[in-house]
Every structure is written in C-alpha cells, then in structure tokens.
Amino acid sequence: MGDNVRNPRAYQTRRITFSACHRLHSPYLTDDENKEIFGKCNHINGHGHNYVVLVTLFGEIDNKTGMIMNMTELKKYMEEAIMKPMDHKNLDKDVEFFFTRPSTTENLTIFIWNQMKAVMEKPELLYEVKVFETENNIVKYRGE
Ligand SMILES: Nc1nc2c(c(=O)[nH]1)N=C([C@H](O)[C@H](O)COP(=O)(O)OP(=O)(O)OP(=O)(O)O)CN2
Ligand SMILES: [Zn+2]
C-alpha cells in the first residue's frame, strides 16, 4: 500500500481483572442521604469486588506488523494504569481520585480512561473502557 492510502482500521481489546474493596459514600451527601441512596453498599466497613476491565483501542492496522498495537505493550500500559494503583487496594483510601468522589463503576471508568491516556504513547488510539463491577453491573466510557 502507498503512503497516502489509509490502512484498514479495527478495534483491539484486552481484558484484565483486579480485586479491590470500596464503600459507596458521597462527601456531598449527609450520612442519612448516603444510607438512603447507596443502601447496603454504604456499609461502613465496605465490601469487595473482582473487577473485570476491557480496554479497547481503535486504529489502523499497520501493514508491516499487522497490528494496531502489540498486545504486550497494551498489557504493560494496563498494568501501570490499572493494576498498580488499584489491585488489592481500598479504592476510597488508597486512590486519590476517589477522595473527592464516590467509587462507583462510572467514576472507575473515568479514572481508568484518564490513567490510560496518561501512560499511552499514542493516547489517540484509546476508544473505550468497559468495567464489570459484578457479572450484572457494567459501565462503559468513551471519553464523552
Ligand atoms: N450506578 C451504579 N449503581 C451502583 C453501583 C455503581 O457503581 N454504579 N455500585 C453498587 C455497589 O458497589 C454494589 O457492590 C453492587 O452490588 P450488587 O447490587 O449486590 O450487585 P450484583 O449485581 O452482584 O447483585 P444482584 O444480585 O444482581 O443484585 C450499587 N449500585
Ligand atoms: Zn461495590
């Protein structure tokens, strides 16, 4: 293919899992409001999840390597951006981002998005972050 012809583009996804505990509690609500809104998830001693994270890139398939990004490279970025700050941690006490906002899955996707953008050499390739808090509770974020 010539230099001016765009290569086919595709979506590339890598999955990782990490374990963490948290408590749903908003500093912007009273204790009673927190209890009312978050129910059992507001329990003072918290609870844990085995989070599953899917990070998806969207970009051109390089015609020489046949890859958008080497999965090994993506794995390194995800370890740095996701595992290092959150695996086996208390999200509310160990991760500064959650000192000022509740550790909902929605906010988790935004944190992961920001972290990935900060470590990737080509951040423009990041397309979607999808987090499974449980098998049934799933949030995805595309930087909108
Ligand atoms: N919009 C959101 N709502 C809730 C979130 C969230 O992140 N975003 N998170 C929670 C809790 O963290 C909680 O741990 C969820 O637990 P649970 O409701 O028990 O989830 P399950 O899907 O495993 O349980 P079911 O048996 O399917 O009810 C709450 N809300
Ligand atoms: Zn929870």
PDB file of C-alpha atoms and ligand atoms in Angstrom:
ATOM      1  CA  MET A   1       0.000   0.000   0.000  1.00  0.00           C
ATOM      2  CA  GLY A   2       1.240   3.510  -0.782  1.00  0.00           C
ATOM      3  CA  ASP A   3       1.963   6.070   1.931  1.00  0.00           C
ATOM      4  CA  ASN A   4      -1.175   8.118   1.204  1.00  0.00           C
ATOM      5  CA  VAL A   5      -3.616   5.220   1.426  1.00  0.00           C
ATOM      6  CA  ARG A   6      -5.181   4.651   4.807  1.00  0.00           C
ATOM      7  CA  ASN A   7      -4.890   1.099   6.127  1.00  0.00           C
ATOM      8  CA  PRO A   8      -7.963  -0.775   7.319  1.00  0.00           C
ATOM      9  CA  ARG A   9      -8.953   0.170  10.868  1.00  0.00           C
ATOM     10  CA  ALA A  10     -10.057  -2.236  13.572  1.00  0.00           C
ATOM     11  CA  TYR A  11     -10.912  -2.484  17.275  1.00  0.00           C
ATOM     12  CA  GLN A  12      -8.462  -4.206  19.606  1.00  0.00           C
ATOM     13  CA  THR A  13      -9.443  -5.222  23.147  1.00  0.00           C
ATOM     14  CA  ARG A  14      -7.508  -6.542  26.136  1.00  0.00           C
ATOM     15  CA  ARG A  15      -9.085  -7.811  29.356  1.00  0.00           C
ATOM     16  CA  ILE A  16      -7.671  -7.724  32.877  1.00  0.00           C
ATOM     17  CA  THR A  17      -9.083  -8.375  36.319  1.00  0.00           C
ATOM     18  CA  PHE A  18      -8.247  -6.866  39.676  1.00  0.00           C
ATOM     19  CA  SER A  19      -9.565  -7.140  43.216  1.00  0.00           C
ATOM     20  CA  ALA A  20     -10.369  -4.162  45.392  1.00  0.00           C
ATOM     21  CA  CYS A  21     -12.668  -3.066  48.165  1.00  0.00           C
ATOM     22  CA  HIS A  22     -14.732   0.079  48.449  1.00  0.00           C
ATOM     23  CA  ARG A  23     -17.693   1.747  50.059  1.00  0.00           C
ATOM     24  CA  LEU A  24     -20.234   3.861  48.199  1.00  0.00           C
ATOM     25  CA  HIS A  25     -20.303   7.124  50.127  1.00  0.00           C
ATOM     26  CA  SER A  26     -20.542  10.663  48.757  1.00  0.00           C
ATOM     27  CA  PRO A  27     -18.920  13.570  50.610  1.00  0.00           C
ATOM     28  CA  TYR A  28     -21.642  15.768  49.097  1.00  0.00           C
ATOM     29  CA  LEU A  29     -24.463  13.935  50.896  1.00  0.00           C
ATOM     30  CA  THR A  30     -25.375  13.579  54.584  1.00  0.00           C
ATOM     31  CA  ASP A  31     -24.915  10.227  56.322  1.00  0.00           C
ATOM     32  CA  ASP A  32     -28.672   9.643  56.148  1.00  0.00           C
ATOM     33  CA  GLU A  33     -28.783  10.507  52.435  1.00  0.00           C
ATOM     34  CA  ASN A  34     -25.837   8.189  51.780  1.00  0.00           C
ATOM     35  CA  LYS A  35     -27.622   5.353  53.577  1.00  0.00           C
ATOM     36  CA  GLU A  36     -30.840   6.054  51.722  1.00  0.00           C
ATOM     37  CA  ILE A  37     -29.205   6.209  48.263  1.00  0.00           C
ATOM     38  CA  PHE A  38     -26.487   3.562  48.483  1.00  0.00           C
ATOM     39  CA  GLY A  39     -28.155   1.118  50.905  1.00  0.00           C
ATOM     40  CA  LYS A  40     -26.024  -1.971  51.654  1.00  0.00           C
ATOM     41  CA  CYS A  41     -23.165  -0.554  49.533  1.00  0.00           C
ATOM     42  CA  ASN A  42     -22.807   2.274  52.097  1.00  0.00           C
ATOM     43  CA  HIS A  43     -21.941  -0.156  54.937  1.00  0.00           C
ATOM     44  CA  ILE A  44     -19.174   1.448  56.996  1.00  0.00           C
ATOM     45  CA  ASN A  45     -16.722  -1.448  56.611  1.00  0.00           C
ATOM     46  CA  GLY A  46     -17.073  -1.663  52.823  1.00  0.00           C
ATOM     47  CA  HIS A  47     -17.186  -4.693  50.542  1.00  0.00           C
ATOM     48  CA  GLY A  48     -15.088  -6.176  47.743  1.00  0.00           C
ATOM     49  CA  HIS A  49     -15.279  -6.909  44.032  1.00  0.00           C
ATOM     50  CA  ASN A  50     -13.328  -8.845  41.447  1.00  0.00           C
ATOM     51  CA  TYR A  51     -13.452  -6.162  38.775  1.00  0.00           C
ATOM     52  CA  VAL A  52     -13.106  -7.066  35.099  1.00  0.00           C
ATOM     53  CA  VAL A  53     -11.804  -4.327  32.784  1.00  0.00           C
ATOM     54  CA  LEU A  54     -11.880  -4.319  28.979  1.00  0.00           C
ATOM     55  CA  VAL A  55      -9.767  -1.654  27.279  1.00  0.00           C
ATOM     56  CA  THR A  56     -10.454  -1.166  23.568  1.00  0.00           C
ATOM     57  CA  LEU A  57      -8.304   0.659  21.033  1.00  0.00           C
ATOM     58  CA  PHE A  58      -9.418   1.766  17.587  1.00  0.00           C
ATOM     59  CA  GLY A  59      -6.870   2.418  14.891  1.00  0.00           C
ATOM     60  CA  GLU A  60      -5.135   1.495  11.680  1.00  0.00           C
ATOM     61  CA  ILE A  61      -3.645  -1.953  11.255  1.00  0.00           C
ATOM     62  CA  ASP A  62      -0.009  -1.334  10.389  1.00  0.00           C
ATOM     63  CA  ASN A  63       0.664  -3.110   7.097  1.00  0.00           C
ATOM     64  CA  LYS A  64       4.159  -4.168   8.100  1.00  0.00           C
ATOM     65  CA  THR A  65       3.399  -5.526  11.616  1.00  0.00           C
ATOM     66  CA  GLY A  66      -0.257  -6.485  11.093  1.00  0.00           C
ATOM     67  CA  MET A  67      -1.063  -4.868  14.457  1.00  0.00           C
ATOM     68  CA  ILE A  68      -2.784  -1.760  15.805  1.00  0.00           C
ATOM     69  CA  MET A  69      -0.642  -2.070  18.936  1.00  0.00           C
ATOM     70  CA  ASN A  70       1.351  -5.014  20.200  1.00  0.00           C
ATOM     71  CA  MET A  71      -0.808  -6.668  22.915  1.00  0.00           C
ATOM     72  CA  THR A  72       2.337  -6.944  25.046  1.00  0.00           C
ATOM     73  CA  GLU A  73       2.635  -3.152  25.006  1.00  0.00           C
ATOM     74  CA  LEU A  74      -1.065  -2.720  25.810  1.00  0.00           C
ATOM     75  CA  LYS A  75      -0.671  -5.169  28.712  1.00  0.00           C
ATOM     76  CA  LYS A  76       2.190  -3.062  30.142  1.00  0.00           C
ATOM     77  CA  TYR A  77       0.105   0.117  29.908  1.00  0.00           C
ATOM     78  CA  MET A  78      -2.844  -1.571  31.632  1.00  0.00           C
ATOM     79  CA  GLU A  79      -0.662  -2.897  34.428  1.00  0.00           C
ATOM     80  CA  GLU A  80       0.754   0.578  35.022  1.00  0.00           C
ATOM     81  CA  ALA A  81      -2.555   2.443  34.693  1.00  0.00           C
ATOM     82  CA  ILE A  82      -4.951  -0.020  36.360  1.00  0.00           C
ATOM     83  CA  MET A  83      -3.281  -2.827  38.336  1.00  0.00           C
ATOM     84  CA  LYS A  84      -0.614  -0.728  40.042  1.00  0.00           C
ATOM     85  CA  PRO A  85      -2.940   1.843  41.607  1.00  0.00           C
ATOM     86  CA  MET A  86      -5.963  -0.393  42.296  1.00  0.00           C
ATOM     87  CA  ASP A  87      -5.216  -4.126  42.648  1.00  0.00           C
ATOM     88  CA  HIS A  88      -5.655  -5.296  46.262  1.00  0.00           C
ATOM     89  CA  LYS A  89      -6.327  -1.730  47.372  1.00  0.00           C
ATOM     90  CA  ASN A  90      -9.053   0.127  49.192  1.00  0.00           C
ATOM     91  CA  LEU A  91     -10.252   2.401  46.373  1.00  0.00           C
ATOM     92  CA  ASP A  92     -11.577   5.093  48.707  1.00  0.00           C
ATOM     93  CA  LYS A  93      -8.496   5.271  50.923  1.00  0.00           C
ATOM     94  CA  ASP A  94      -5.646   4.405  48.552  1.00  0.00           C
ATOM     95  CA  VAL A  95      -6.628   6.136  45.306  1.00  0.00           C
ATOM     96  CA  GLU A  96      -6.612   9.943  45.448  1.00  0.00           C
ATOM     97  CA  PHE A  97      -9.159  10.267  42.623  1.00  0.00           C
ATOM     98  CA  PHE A  98     -11.793   8.747  44.931  1.00  0.00           C
ATOM     99  CA  PHE A  99     -11.055  11.012  47.906  1.00  0.00           C
ATOM    100  CA  THR A 100     -13.468  13.554  46.412  1.00  0.00           C
ATOM    101  CA  ARG A 101     -15.967  11.382  44.505  1.00  0.00           C
ATOM    102  CA  PRO A 102     -17.766   8.087  45.156  1.00  0.00           C
ATOM    103  CA  SER A 103     -16.047   4.946  43.837  1.00  0.00           C
ATOM    104  CA  THR A 104     -18.919   3.990  41.544  1.00  0.00           C
ATOM    105  CA  THR A 105     -18.223   1.969  38.433  1.00  0.00           C
ATOM    106  CA  GLU A 106     -18.997   5.091  36.379  1.00  0.00           C
ATOM    107  CA  ASN A 107     -16.212   7.017  38.160  1.00  0.00           C
ATOM    108  CA  LEU A 108     -13.930   3.989  37.886  1.00  0.00           C
ATOM    109  CA  THR A 109     -14.210   4.040  34.079  1.00  0.00           C
ATOM    110  CA  ILE A 110     -13.277   7.732  34.045  1.00  0.00           C
ATOM    111  CA  PHE A 111     -10.288   7.122  36.325  1.00  0.00           C
ATOM    112  CA  ILE A 112      -9.075   4.264  34.100  1.00  0.00           C
ATOM    113  CA  TRP A 113      -9.612   6.350  30.947  1.00  0.00           C
ATOM    114  CA  ASN A 114      -7.505   9.217  32.386  1.00  0.00           C
ATOM    115  CA  GLN A 115      -4.820   6.815  33.584  1.00  0.00           C
ATOM    116  CA  MET A 116      -4.589   5.061  30.197  1.00  0.00           C
ATOM    117  CA  LYS A 117      -4.391   8.391  28.337  1.00  0.00           C
ATOM    118  CA  ALA A 118      -1.527   9.428  30.624  1.00  0.00           C
ATOM    119  CA  VAL A 119       0.618   6.310  30.062  1.00  0.00           C
ATOM    120  CA  MET A 120      -0.013   5.504  26.375  1.00  0.00           C
ATOM    121  CA  GLU A 121       2.496   6.658  23.796  1.00  0.00           C
ATOM    122  CA  LYS A 122      -0.384   7.080  21.310  1.00  0.00           C
ATOM    123  CA  PRO A 123      -3.351   8.074  23.543  1.00  0.00           C
ATOM    124  CA  GLU A 124      -5.451   8.877  20.462  1.00  0.00           C
ATOM    125  CA  LEU A 125      -5.867   5.106  19.966  1.00  0.00           C
ATOM    126  CA  LEU A 126      -7.930   4.715  23.158  1.00  0.00           C
ATOM    127  CA  TYR A 127     -11.555   4.030  22.181  1.00  0.00           C
ATOM    128  CA  GLU A 128     -13.414   2.553  25.158  1.00  0.00           C
ATOM    129  CA  VAL A 129     -13.047   1.475  28.768  1.00  0.00           C
ATOM    130  CA  LYS A 130     -15.578  -1.081  29.986  1.00  0.00           C
ATOM    131  CA  VAL A 131     -15.777  -2.178  33.624  1.00  0.00           C
ATOM    132  CA  PHE A 132     -17.719  -5.111  35.049  1.00  0.00           C
ATOM    133  CA  GLU A 133     -18.168  -4.442  38.773  1.00  0.00           C
ATOM    134  CA  THR A 134     -20.147  -7.674  39.007  1.00  0.00           C
ATOM    135  CA  GLU A 135     -21.442 -10.012  36.309  1.00  0.00           C
ATOM    136  CA  ASN A 136     -24.564  -7.854  36.204  1.00  0.00           C
ATOM    137  CA  ASN A 137     -23.268  -4.295  36.739  1.00  0.00           C
ATOM    138  CA  ILE A 138     -21.407  -2.950  33.719  1.00  0.00           C
ATOM    139  CA  VAL A 139     -20.338   0.570  32.685  1.00  0.00           C
ATOM    140  CA  LYS A 140     -18.509   1.706  29.557  1.00  0.00           C
ATOM    141  CA  TYR A 141     -16.917   5.088  28.837  1.00  0.00           C
ATOM    142  CA  ARG A 142     -15.673   6.579  25.579  1.00  0.00           C
ATOM    143  CA  GLY A 143     -14.343   9.904  26.818  1.00  0.00           C
ATOM    144  CA  GLU A 144     -17.552  11.814  26.092  1.00  0.00           C
TER     145      GLU A 144
HETATM  146  N1  LIG B   1     -24.988   3.257  39.048  1.00  0.00           N
HETATM  147  C1  LIG B   1     -24.351   2.483  39.954  1.00  0.00           C
HETATM  148  N2  LIG B   1     -25.057   1.852  40.883  1.00  0.00           N
HETATM  149  C2  LIG B   1     -24.434   1.064  41.786  1.00  0.00           C
HETATM  150  C3  LIG B   1     -23.046   0.885  41.729  1.00  0.00           C
HETATM  151  C4  LIG B   1     -22.318   1.597  40.735  1.00  0.00           C
HETATM  152  O1  LIG B   1     -21.086   1.506  40.641  1.00  0.00           O
HETATM  153  N3  LIG B   1     -23.000   2.358  39.862  1.00  0.00           N
HETATM  154  N4  LIG B   1     -22.433   0.071  42.621  1.00  0.00           N
HETATM  155  C5  LIG B   1     -23.089  -0.569  43.569  1.00  0.00           C
HETATM  156  C6  LIG B   1     -22.331  -1.377  44.591  1.00  0.00           C
HETATM  157  O2  LIG B   1     -20.956  -1.102  44.555  1.00  0.00           O
HETATM  158  C7  LIG B   1     -22.606  -2.825  44.751  1.00  0.00           C
HETATM  159  O3  LIG B   1     -21.457  -3.520  45.156  1.00  0.00           O
HETATM  160  C8  LIG B   1     -23.301  -3.567  43.692  1.00  0.00           C
HETATM  161  O4  LIG B   1     -23.682  -4.783  44.296  1.00  0.00           O
HETATM  162  P1  LIG B   1     -24.994  -5.613  43.980  1.00  0.00           P
HETATM  163  O5  LIG B   1     -26.155  -4.740  43.783  1.00  0.00           O
HETATM  164  O6  LIG B   1     -25.057  -6.625  45.039  1.00  0.00           O
HETATM  165  O7  LIG B   1     -24.586  -6.206  42.589  1.00  0.00           O
HETATM  166  P2  LIG B   1     -24.908  -7.585  41.940  1.00  0.00           P
HETATM  167  O8  LIG B   1     -25.152  -7.273  40.508  1.00  0.00           O
HETATM  168  O9  LIG B   1     -23.787  -8.520  42.183  1.00  0.00           O
HETATM  169  O10 LIG B   1     -26.133  -8.128  42.704  1.00  0.00           O
HETATM  170  P3  LIG B   1     -27.569  -8.582  42.260  1.00  0.00           P
HETATM  171  O11 LIG B   1     -27.726  -9.870  42.949  1.00  0.00           O
HETATM  172  O12 LIG B   1     -27.617  -8.698  40.773  1.00  0.00           O
HETATM  173  O13 LIG B   1     -28.484  -7.525  42.782  1.00  0.00           O
HETATM  174  C9  LIG B   1     -24.541  -0.434  43.710  1.00  0.00           C
HETATM  175  N5  LIG B   1     -25.130   0.434  42.732  1.00  0.00           N
HETATM  176 ZN    ZN B   2     -19.484  -2.328  45.284  1.00  0.00          ZN
END
